[in-house]
Short mmCIF file of N, CA and C in Angstrom, two decimals:
data_model
loop_
_atom_site.label_atom_id
_atom_site.label_comp_id
_atom_site.label_asym_id
_atom_site.label_seq_id
_atom_site.Cartn_x
_atom_site.Cartn_y
_atom_site.Cartn_z
N UNK T 17 99.79 -3.10 10.88
CA UNK T 17 100.07 -1.75 10.50
C UNK T 17 98.90 -0.87 10.93
N UNK T 18 99.16 0.18 11.58
CA UNK T 18 98.16 1.11 12.06
C UNK T 18 98.24 2.39 11.24
N UNK T 19 97.08 2.85 10.96
CA UNK T 19 97.03 4.13 10.24
C UNK T 19 96.46 5.18 11.16
N UNK T 20 97.01 6.28 11.06
CA UNK T 20 96.55 7.38 11.87
C UNK T 20 95.87 8.38 10.94
N UNK T 21 94.70 8.77 11.32
CA UNK T 21 93.99 9.79 10.54
C UNK T 21 94.10 11.08 11.32
N UNK T 22 94.68 11.98 10.63
CA UNK T 22 94.83 13.29 11.28
C UNK T 22 93.62 14.13 10.93
N UNK T 23 93.08 14.76 11.87
CA UNK T 23 91.98 15.68 11.62
C UNK T 23 92.50 17.08 11.82
N UNK T 24 92.55 17.73 10.74
CA UNK T 24 93.01 19.11 10.82
C UNK T 24 91.81 20.01 10.98
N UNK T 25 92.01 21.18 11.49
CA UNK T 25 90.89 22.13 11.62
C UNK T 25 90.31 22.47 10.26
N UNK T 26 91.14 22.43 9.23
CA UNK T 26 90.69 22.75 7.89
C UNK T 26 89.71 21.69 7.38
N UNK T 27 89.97 20.42 7.62
CA UNK T 27 89.09 19.33 7.20
C UNK T 27 87.74 19.44 7.90
N UNK T 28 87.73 19.79 9.17
CA UNK T 28 86.49 19.97 9.92
C UNK T 28 85.64 21.09 9.34
N UNK T 29 86.32 22.17 8.94
CA UNK T 29 85.59 23.31 8.35
C UNK T 29 84.98 22.89 7.02
N UNK T 30 85.74 22.06 6.22
CA UNK T 30 85.23 21.62 4.93
C UNK T 30 83.97 20.78 5.10
N UNK T 31 84.03 19.86 6.08
CA UNK T 31 82.86 19.02 6.32
C UNK T 31 81.66 19.86 6.78
N UNK T 32 81.86 20.84 7.61
CA UNK T 32 80.79 21.72 8.08
C UNK T 32 80.20 22.54 6.95
N UNK T 33 81.07 23.03 6.07
CA UNK T 33 80.63 23.80 4.91
C UNK T 33 79.83 22.92 3.96
N UNK T 34 80.30 21.69 3.77
CA UNK T 34 79.61 20.75 2.89
C UNK T 34 78.21 20.43 3.43
N UNK T 35 78.09 20.26 4.73
CA UNK T 35 76.80 19.98 5.36
C UNK T 35 75.86 21.16 5.21
N UNK T 36 76.39 22.39 5.33
CA UNK T 36 75.56 23.58 5.15
C UNK T 36 75.02 23.67 3.72
N UNK T 37 75.89 23.44 2.74
CA UNK T 37 75.46 23.49 1.35
C UNK T 37 74.40 22.43 1.07
N UNK T 38 74.58 21.23 1.65
CA UNK T 38 73.59 20.17 1.46
C UNK T 38 72.25 20.62 2.04
N UNK T 39 72.26 21.24 3.20
CA UNK T 39 71.03 21.75 3.82
C UNK T 39 70.37 22.84 2.99
N UNK T 40 71.18 23.74 2.42
CA UNK T 40 70.63 24.81 1.57
C UNK T 40 70.04 24.23 0.29
N UNK T 41 70.71 23.22 -0.29
CA UNK T 41 70.18 22.60 -1.50
C UNK T 41 68.85 21.91 -1.20
N UNK T 42 68.78 21.25 -0.06
CA UNK T 42 67.54 20.57 0.33
C UNK T 42 66.42 21.59 0.53
N UNK T 43 66.72 22.70 1.18
CA UNK T 43 65.74 23.76 1.40
C UNK T 43 65.27 24.34 0.06
N UNK T 44 66.21 24.56 -0.86
CA UNK T 44 65.86 25.08 -2.19
C UNK T 44 64.98 24.10 -2.93
N UNK T 45 65.26 22.80 -2.84
CA UNK T 45 64.46 21.79 -3.53
C UNK T 45 63.04 21.75 -2.96
N UNK T 46 62.92 21.80 -1.64
CA UNK T 46 61.61 21.78 -1.00
C UNK T 46 60.81 23.03 -1.39
N UNK T 47 61.47 24.17 -1.42
CA UNK T 47 60.81 25.42 -1.80
C UNK T 47 60.33 25.36 -3.25
N UNK T 48 61.16 24.84 -4.13
CA UNK T 48 60.80 24.73 -5.55
C UNK T 48 59.62 23.79 -5.74
N UNK T 49 59.63 22.67 -5.06
CA UNK T 49 58.50 21.73 -5.16
C UNK T 49 57.23 22.35 -4.59
N UNK T 50 57.34 23.05 -3.48
CA UNK T 50 56.18 23.72 -2.89
C UNK T 50 55.59 24.78 -3.81
N UNK T 51 56.48 25.55 -4.46
CA UNK T 51 56.00 26.58 -5.40
C UNK T 51 55.32 25.93 -6.60
N UNK T 52 55.88 24.82 -7.08
CA UNK T 52 55.27 24.13 -8.23
C UNK T 52 53.90 23.58 -7.87
N UNK T 53 53.76 23.03 -6.68
CA UNK T 53 52.46 22.50 -6.26
C UNK T 53 51.46 23.61 -5.98
N UNK T 54 51.92 24.75 -5.50
CA UNK T 54 51.02 25.88 -5.25
C UNK T 54 50.42 26.38 -6.55
N UNK T 55 51.16 26.28 -7.65
CA UNK T 55 50.64 26.69 -8.95
C UNK T 55 49.59 25.75 -9.49
N UNK T 56 49.47 24.58 -8.91
CA UNK T 56 48.53 23.58 -9.38
C UNK T 56 47.25 23.53 -8.57
N UNK T 57 47.04 24.45 -7.66
CA UNK T 57 45.84 24.42 -6.84
C UNK T 57 44.62 24.76 -7.67
N UNK T 58 43.45 24.40 -7.16
CA UNK T 58 42.20 24.59 -7.89
C UNK T 58 41.83 26.05 -8.10
N UNK T 59 41.01 26.25 -9.10
CA UNK T 59 40.53 27.59 -9.45
C UNK T 59 39.02 27.54 -9.61
N UNK T 60 38.36 28.66 -9.37
CA UNK T 60 36.93 28.78 -9.62
C UNK T 60 36.71 29.88 -10.65
N UNK T 61 35.72 29.66 -11.52
CA UNK T 61 35.42 30.61 -12.58
C UNK T 61 33.95 30.97 -12.52
N UNK T 62 33.65 32.24 -12.68
CA UNK T 62 32.27 32.72 -12.71
C UNK T 62 32.07 33.36 -14.07
N UNK T 63 31.08 32.88 -14.81
CA UNK T 63 30.77 33.43 -16.13
C UNK T 63 29.36 33.99 -16.09
N UNK T 64 29.18 35.09 -16.74
CA UNK T 64 27.84 35.67 -16.82
C UNK T 64 27.51 36.57 -15.66
N UNK T 65 26.24 36.61 -15.31
CA UNK T 65 25.71 37.52 -14.30
C UNK T 65 26.06 37.05 -12.89
N UNK T 66 26.50 37.96 -12.06
CA UNK T 66 26.76 37.66 -10.65
C UNK T 66 25.64 38.31 -9.84
N UNK T 67 24.83 37.47 -9.19
CA UNK T 67 23.68 37.96 -8.43
C UNK T 67 24.13 38.63 -7.15
N UNK T 68 23.80 39.92 -6.97
CA UNK T 68 24.15 40.58 -5.71
C UNK T 68 23.36 39.96 -4.55
N UNK T 69 23.97 39.86 -3.37
CA UNK T 69 23.26 39.27 -2.22
C UNK T 69 22.00 40.06 -1.89
N UNK T 70 20.89 39.34 -1.73
CA UNK T 70 19.64 39.97 -1.35
C UNK T 70 18.92 40.70 -2.47
N UNK T 71 19.38 40.56 -3.70
CA UNK T 71 18.77 41.31 -4.81
C UNK T 71 17.35 40.84 -5.10
N UNK T 72 17.13 39.53 -5.10
CA UNK T 72 15.78 39.04 -5.43
C UNK T 72 14.76 39.43 -4.37
N UNK T 73 15.19 39.59 -3.13
CA UNK T 73 14.27 40.00 -2.06
C UNK T 73 13.84 41.46 -2.22
N UNK T 74 14.60 42.23 -2.98
CA UNK T 74 14.28 43.65 -3.19
C UNK T 74 13.28 43.85 -4.32
N UNK T 75 12.90 42.76 -4.99
CA UNK T 75 11.98 42.87 -6.12
C UNK T 75 10.66 42.20 -5.75
N UNK T 76 9.68 42.97 -5.28
CA UNK T 76 8.38 42.37 -4.95
C UNK T 76 7.53 42.19 -6.22
N UNK T 77 6.55 41.33 -6.13
CA UNK T 77 5.59 41.17 -7.22
C UNK T 77 4.87 42.51 -7.39
N UNK T 78 4.78 42.99 -8.60
CA UNK T 78 4.15 44.28 -8.87
C UNK T 78 5.15 45.41 -9.03
N UNK T 79 6.44 45.15 -8.82
CA UNK T 79 7.46 46.19 -9.00
C UNK T 79 7.56 46.56 -10.48
N UNK T 80 7.99 47.77 -10.75
CA UNK T 80 8.08 48.21 -12.14
C UNK T 80 9.36 47.66 -12.79
N UNK T 81 9.36 47.69 -14.10
CA UNK T 81 10.52 47.24 -14.87
C UNK T 81 11.75 48.10 -14.57
N UNK T 82 11.53 49.38 -14.34
CA UNK T 82 12.64 50.28 -14.00
C UNK T 82 13.25 49.92 -12.65
N UNK T 83 12.41 49.54 -11.68
CA UNK T 83 12.93 49.12 -10.38
C UNK T 83 13.81 47.87 -10.53
N UNK T 84 13.38 46.95 -11.37
CA UNK T 84 14.15 45.73 -11.61
C UNK T 84 15.51 46.08 -12.23
N UNK T 85 15.51 46.99 -13.17
CA UNK T 85 16.77 47.40 -13.81
C UNK T 85 17.71 48.07 -12.82
N UNK T 86 17.17 48.83 -11.89
CA UNK T 86 18.00 49.49 -10.88
C UNK T 86 18.63 48.46 -9.95
N UNK T 87 17.84 47.48 -9.51
CA UNK T 87 18.34 46.48 -8.56
C UNK T 87 19.23 45.45 -9.24
N UNK T 88 18.79 44.93 -10.37
CA UNK T 88 19.48 43.80 -11.00
C UNK T 88 20.46 44.21 -12.10
N UNK T 89 20.25 45.36 -12.69
CA UNK T 89 21.11 45.76 -13.80
C UNK T 89 20.55 45.24 -15.12
N UNK T 90 21.34 45.39 -16.17
CA UNK T 90 20.92 44.98 -17.51
C UNK T 90 20.85 43.45 -17.60
N UNK T 91 19.75 42.92 -18.15
CA UNK T 91 19.64 41.45 -18.25
C UNK T 91 20.57 40.88 -19.32
N UNK T 92 20.87 39.58 -19.19
CA UNK T 92 21.70 38.89 -20.18
C UNK T 92 20.97 38.82 -21.51
N UNK T 93 19.68 38.55 -21.45
CA UNK T 93 18.86 38.52 -22.66
C UNK T 93 17.41 38.82 -22.28
N UNK T 94 16.62 39.19 -23.26
CA UNK T 94 15.22 39.55 -23.04
C UNK T 94 14.37 38.75 -24.02
N UNK T 95 13.26 38.22 -23.55
CA UNK T 95 12.30 37.53 -24.42
C UNK T 95 10.97 38.25 -24.33
N UNK T 96 10.21 38.16 -25.40
CA UNK T 96 8.89 38.79 -25.40
C UNK T 96 7.84 37.73 -25.70
N UNK T 97 7.43 37.02 -24.67
CA UNK T 97 6.34 36.07 -24.81
C UNK T 97 5.37 36.33 -23.67
N UNK T 98 4.13 36.57 -24.01
CA UNK T 98 3.14 36.87 -22.96
C UNK T 98 3.59 38.02 -22.09
N UNK T 99 4.01 39.09 -22.64
CA UNK T 99 4.63 40.18 -21.89
C UNK T 99 6.12 40.13 -22.17
N UNK T 100 6.91 40.56 -21.21
CA UNK T 100 8.35 40.57 -21.40
C UNK T 100 9.01 39.77 -20.28
N UNK T 101 10.14 39.15 -20.58
CA UNK T 101 10.88 38.36 -19.59
C UNK T 101 12.34 38.78 -19.64
N UNK T 102 12.90 39.11 -18.47
CA UNK T 102 14.34 39.38 -18.35
C UNK T 102 15.02 38.11 -17.86
N UNK T 103 16.08 37.71 -18.56
CA UNK T 103 16.86 36.55 -18.14
C UNK T 103 18.25 37.01 -17.72
N UNK T 104 18.66 36.60 -16.53
CA UNK T 104 20.01 36.84 -16.01
C UNK T 104 20.70 35.48 -15.92
N UNK T 105 21.71 35.26 -16.73
CA UNK T 105 22.31 33.94 -16.90
C UNK T 105 23.70 33.90 -16.28
N UNK T 106 23.98 32.82 -15.54
CA UNK T 106 25.30 32.67 -14.94
C UNK T 106 25.71 31.21 -14.89
N UNK T 107 27.02 31.01 -14.79
CA UNK T 107 27.57 29.66 -14.66
C UNK T 107 28.81 29.73 -13.78
N UNK T 108 28.92 28.76 -12.86
CA UNK T 108 30.10 28.67 -12.01
C UNK T 108 30.75 27.33 -12.27
N UNK T 109 32.06 27.35 -12.53
CA UNK T 109 32.79 26.11 -12.76
C UNK T 109 34.09 26.15 -11.98
N UNK T 110 34.70 24.99 -11.85
CA UNK T 110 35.97 24.91 -11.13
C UNK T 110 36.83 23.83 -11.75
N UNK T 111 38.11 23.92 -11.46
CA UNK T 111 39.02 22.84 -11.82
C UNK T 111 39.97 22.67 -10.65
N UNK T 112 40.21 21.42 -10.32
CA UNK T 112 41.01 21.09 -9.14
C UNK T 112 42.49 21.35 -9.35
N UNK T 113 42.98 21.10 -10.56
CA UNK T 113 44.39 21.29 -10.87
C UNK T 113 44.46 22.16 -12.11
N UNK T 114 45.46 23.02 -12.19
CA UNK T 114 45.55 24.05 -13.22
C UNK T 114 45.47 23.52 -14.64
N UNK T 115 45.95 22.32 -14.90
CA UNK T 115 45.98 21.84 -16.28
C UNK T 115 44.80 20.93 -16.63
N UNK T 116 43.86 20.74 -15.72
CA UNK T 116 42.70 19.88 -15.99
C UNK T 116 41.56 20.70 -16.58
N UNK T 117 40.55 19.99 -17.13
CA UNK T 117 39.37 20.65 -17.67
C UNK T 117 38.49 21.19 -16.56
N UNK T 118 37.69 22.20 -16.91
CA UNK T 118 36.78 22.78 -15.94
C UNK T 118 35.55 21.87 -15.79
N UNK T 119 35.00 21.83 -14.57
CA UNK T 119 33.78 21.08 -14.30
C UNK T 119 32.71 22.07 -13.85
N UNK T 120 31.55 22.04 -14.49
CA UNK T 120 30.46 22.95 -14.15
C UNK T 120 29.89 22.56 -12.79
N UNK T 121 29.89 23.52 -11.86
CA UNK T 121 29.39 23.29 -10.51
C UNK T 121 27.95 23.79 -10.38
N UNK T 122 27.62 24.91 -11.02
CA UNK T 122 26.29 25.50 -10.89
C UNK T 122 25.99 26.31 -12.13
N UNK T 123 24.74 26.22 -12.58
CA UNK T 123 24.24 27.06 -13.68
C UNK T 123 22.92 27.65 -13.21
N UNK T 124 22.73 28.92 -13.46
CA UNK T 124 21.50 29.60 -13.04
C UNK T 124 20.96 30.47 -14.16
N UNK T 125 19.64 30.50 -14.24
CA UNK T 125 18.94 31.47 -15.06
C UNK T 125 17.87 32.08 -14.17
N UNK T 126 18.03 33.36 -13.88
CA UNK T 126 17.02 34.07 -13.10
C UNK T 126 16.09 34.73 -14.11
N UNK T 127 14.84 34.37 -14.05
CA UNK T 127 13.84 34.90 -14.98
C UNK T 127 12.87 35.80 -14.22
N UNK T 128 12.68 36.99 -14.75
CA UNK T 128 11.72 37.93 -14.16
C UNK T 128 10.65 38.19 -15.21
N UNK T 129 9.43 37.75 -14.93
CA UNK T 129 8.32 37.85 -15.87
C UNK T 129 7.52 39.11 -15.60
N UNK T 130 7.19 39.83 -16.67
CA UNK T 130 6.42 41.07 -16.57
C UNK T 130 5.08 40.89 -17.26
N UNK T 131 4.09 41.62 -16.78
CA UNK T 131 2.79 41.61 -17.44
C UNK T 131 2.77 42.69 -18.53
N UNK T 132 1.61 42.90 -19.10
CA UNK T 132 1.48 43.89 -20.20
C UNK T 132 1.76 45.31 -19.73
N UNK T 133 1.58 45.59 -18.43
CA UNK T 133 1.83 46.93 -17.89
C UNK T 133 3.27 47.11 -17.41
N UNK T 134 4.15 46.16 -17.73
CA UNK T 134 5.57 46.20 -17.37
C UNK T 134 5.77 46.17 -15.85
N UNK T 135 4.95 45.37 -15.18
CA UNK T 135 5.06 45.14 -13.74
C UNK T 135 5.44 43.67 -13.53
N UNK T 136 6.23 43.41 -12.47
CA UNK T 136 6.68 42.04 -12.19
C UNK T 136 5.47 41.17 -11.88
N UNK T 137 5.36 40.11 -12.66
CA UNK T 137 4.27 39.15 -12.48
C UNK T 137 4.76 37.93 -11.70
N UNK T 138 6.03 37.51 -11.96
CA UNK T 138 6.56 36.30 -11.32
C UNK T 138 8.08 36.32 -11.38
N UNK T 139 8.73 35.74 -10.37
CA UNK T 139 10.17 35.56 -10.33
C UNK T 139 10.48 34.07 -10.36
N UNK T 140 11.54 33.70 -11.07
CA UNK T 140 11.97 32.30 -11.09
C UNK T 140 13.49 32.26 -11.08
N UNK T 141 14.03 31.32 -10.33
CA UNK T 141 15.48 31.14 -10.25
C UNK T 141 15.76 29.71 -10.70
N UNK T 142 16.00 29.53 -12.00
CA UNK T 142 16.19 28.20 -12.55
C UNK T 142 17.64 27.77 -12.44
N UNK T 143 17.83 26.51 -12.12
CA UNK T 143 19.17 25.94 -12.04
C UNK T 143 19.09 24.48 -12.42
N UNK T 144 20.22 23.82 -12.36
CA UNK T 144 20.24 22.39 -12.64
C UNK T 144 20.31 21.63 -11.32
N UNK T 145 19.38 20.73 -11.15
CA UNK T 145 19.40 19.86 -9.99
C UNK T 145 19.12 18.46 -10.50
N UNK T 146 20.06 17.57 -10.29
CA UNK T 146 19.95 16.20 -10.78
C UNK T 146 19.74 16.15 -12.29
N UNK T 147 20.35 17.07 -13.00
CA UNK T 147 20.29 17.06 -14.46
C UNK T 147 19.02 17.61 -15.05
N UNK T 148 18.11 18.15 -14.24
CA UNK T 148 16.86 18.70 -14.74
C UNK T 148 16.77 20.17 -14.37
N UNK T 149 16.12 20.94 -15.21
CA UNK T 149 15.91 22.36 -14.92
C UNK T 149 14.97 22.45 -13.73
N UNK T 150 15.34 23.26 -12.73
CA UNK T 150 14.64 23.29 -11.45
C UNK T 150 14.49 24.74 -11.01
N UNK T 151 13.28 25.12 -10.58
CA UNK T 151 13.03 26.47 -10.09
C UNK T 151 13.28 26.49 -8.59
N UNK T 152 14.35 27.18 -8.15
CA UNK T 152 14.74 27.20 -6.75
C UNK T 152 13.83 28.08 -5.89
N UNK T 153 13.03 28.92 -6.49
CA UNK T 153 12.11 29.75 -5.71
C UNK T 153 10.85 28.95 -5.36
N UNK T 154 10.20 28.37 -6.36
CA UNK T 154 8.97 27.63 -6.09
C UNK T 154 9.23 26.16 -5.76
N UNK T 155 10.48 25.71 -5.87
CA UNK T 155 10.88 24.33 -5.60
C UNK T 155 10.13 23.34 -6.48
N UNK T 156 9.93 23.70 -7.76
CA UNK T 156 9.25 22.81 -8.69
C UNK T 156 10.08 22.64 -9.96
N UNK T 157 9.80 21.55 -10.64
CA UNK T 157 10.40 21.31 -11.95
C UNK T 157 9.29 21.45 -12.97
N UNK T 158 9.39 22.43 -13.89
CA UNK T 158 8.35 22.57 -14.90
C UNK T 158 8.26 21.30 -15.76
N UNK T 159 7.03 20.88 -16.07
CA UNK T 159 6.88 19.64 -16.82
C UNK T 159 6.77 19.88 -18.31
N UNK T 160 6.08 20.90 -18.71
CA UNK T 160 5.98 21.18 -20.13
C UNK T 160 5.56 22.62 -20.31
N UNK T 161 5.49 23.04 -21.55
CA UNK T 161 5.04 24.39 -21.82
C UNK T 161 6.04 25.15 -22.66
N UNK T 162 5.64 26.32 -23.05
CA UNK T 162 6.44 27.16 -23.92
C UNK T 162 7.71 27.65 -23.24
N UNK T 163 7.66 27.85 -21.93
CA UNK T 163 8.79 28.39 -21.17
C UNK T 163 10.00 27.46 -21.24
N UNK T 164 9.79 26.15 -21.14
CA UNK T 164 10.89 25.19 -21.17
C UNK T 164 11.62 25.24 -22.51
N UNK T 165 10.89 25.48 -23.58
CA UNK T 165 11.54 25.51 -24.89
C UNK T 165 12.49 26.71 -25.00
N UNK T 166 12.30 27.74 -24.19
CA UNK T 166 13.20 28.88 -24.19
C UNK T 166 14.37 28.68 -23.23
N UNK T 167 14.15 27.96 -22.12
CA UNK T 167 15.21 27.78 -21.14
C UNK T 167 16.20 26.70 -21.52
N UNK T 168 15.77 25.64 -22.15
CA UNK T 168 16.67 24.54 -22.49
C UNK T 168 17.83 25.01 -23.38
N UNK T 169 17.59 25.80 -24.43
CA UNK T 169 18.73 26.27 -25.22
C UNK T 169 19.69 27.18 -24.43
N UNK T 170 19.16 27.92 -23.47
CA UNK T 170 20.03 28.78 -22.65
C UNK T 170 21.00 27.93 -21.84
N UNK T 171 20.51 26.82 -21.27
CA UNK T 171 21.40 25.94 -20.51
C UNK T 171 22.38 25.23 -21.44
N UNK T 172 21.92 24.84 -22.61
CA UNK T 172 22.83 24.19 -23.55
C UNK T 172 23.90 25.15 -24.03
N UNK T 173 23.55 26.42 -24.16
CA UNK T 173 24.52 27.44 -24.57
C UNK T 173 25.60 27.61 -23.50
N UNK T 174 25.19 27.51 -22.23
CA UNK T 174 26.14 27.68 -21.13
C UNK T 174 27.09 26.52 -20.99
N UNK T 175 26.62 25.29 -21.25
CA UNK T 175 27.51 24.14 -21.06
C UNK T 175 28.34 23.96 -22.32
N UNK T 176 29.66 24.01 -22.12
CA UNK T 176 30.58 23.96 -23.25
C UNK T 176 31.06 22.55 -23.53
N UNK T 177 30.38 21.53 -23.00
CA UNK T 177 30.80 20.14 -23.22
C UNK T 177 30.23 19.60 -24.47
#
């Protein structure tokens, strides 16, 4: 017994329409997955003071406190030990995926020390390098002294872990 399959023009159109819908559904699924993954890309966060490019180079030793305020703006905090010290505090963190915890990438404390006449005596750019407070200007790690007792709590305040 032989069977004959008739192909009508209508059946061909149905198959073509079905293939188009399958292609559109596939395109919609790929687009939806792409949009979902785009929402999961990493983010960077900046907290605190943002140092303008070239700002520290504009502050020579001996500059007045007013000049520092014009270039750097209002400090995050001020200490009065052996004169006055302006601290500009910042932290940069990132997270790779939107729902993960943030990871601290960089922490900085820029300290500008003034003498009794309110003139810049010293600049320091403290950060964390290998888990220790490190001055990026003089490339030294302070070993002891009164200054470290003021900087350590500032770094602990910044780290929210």
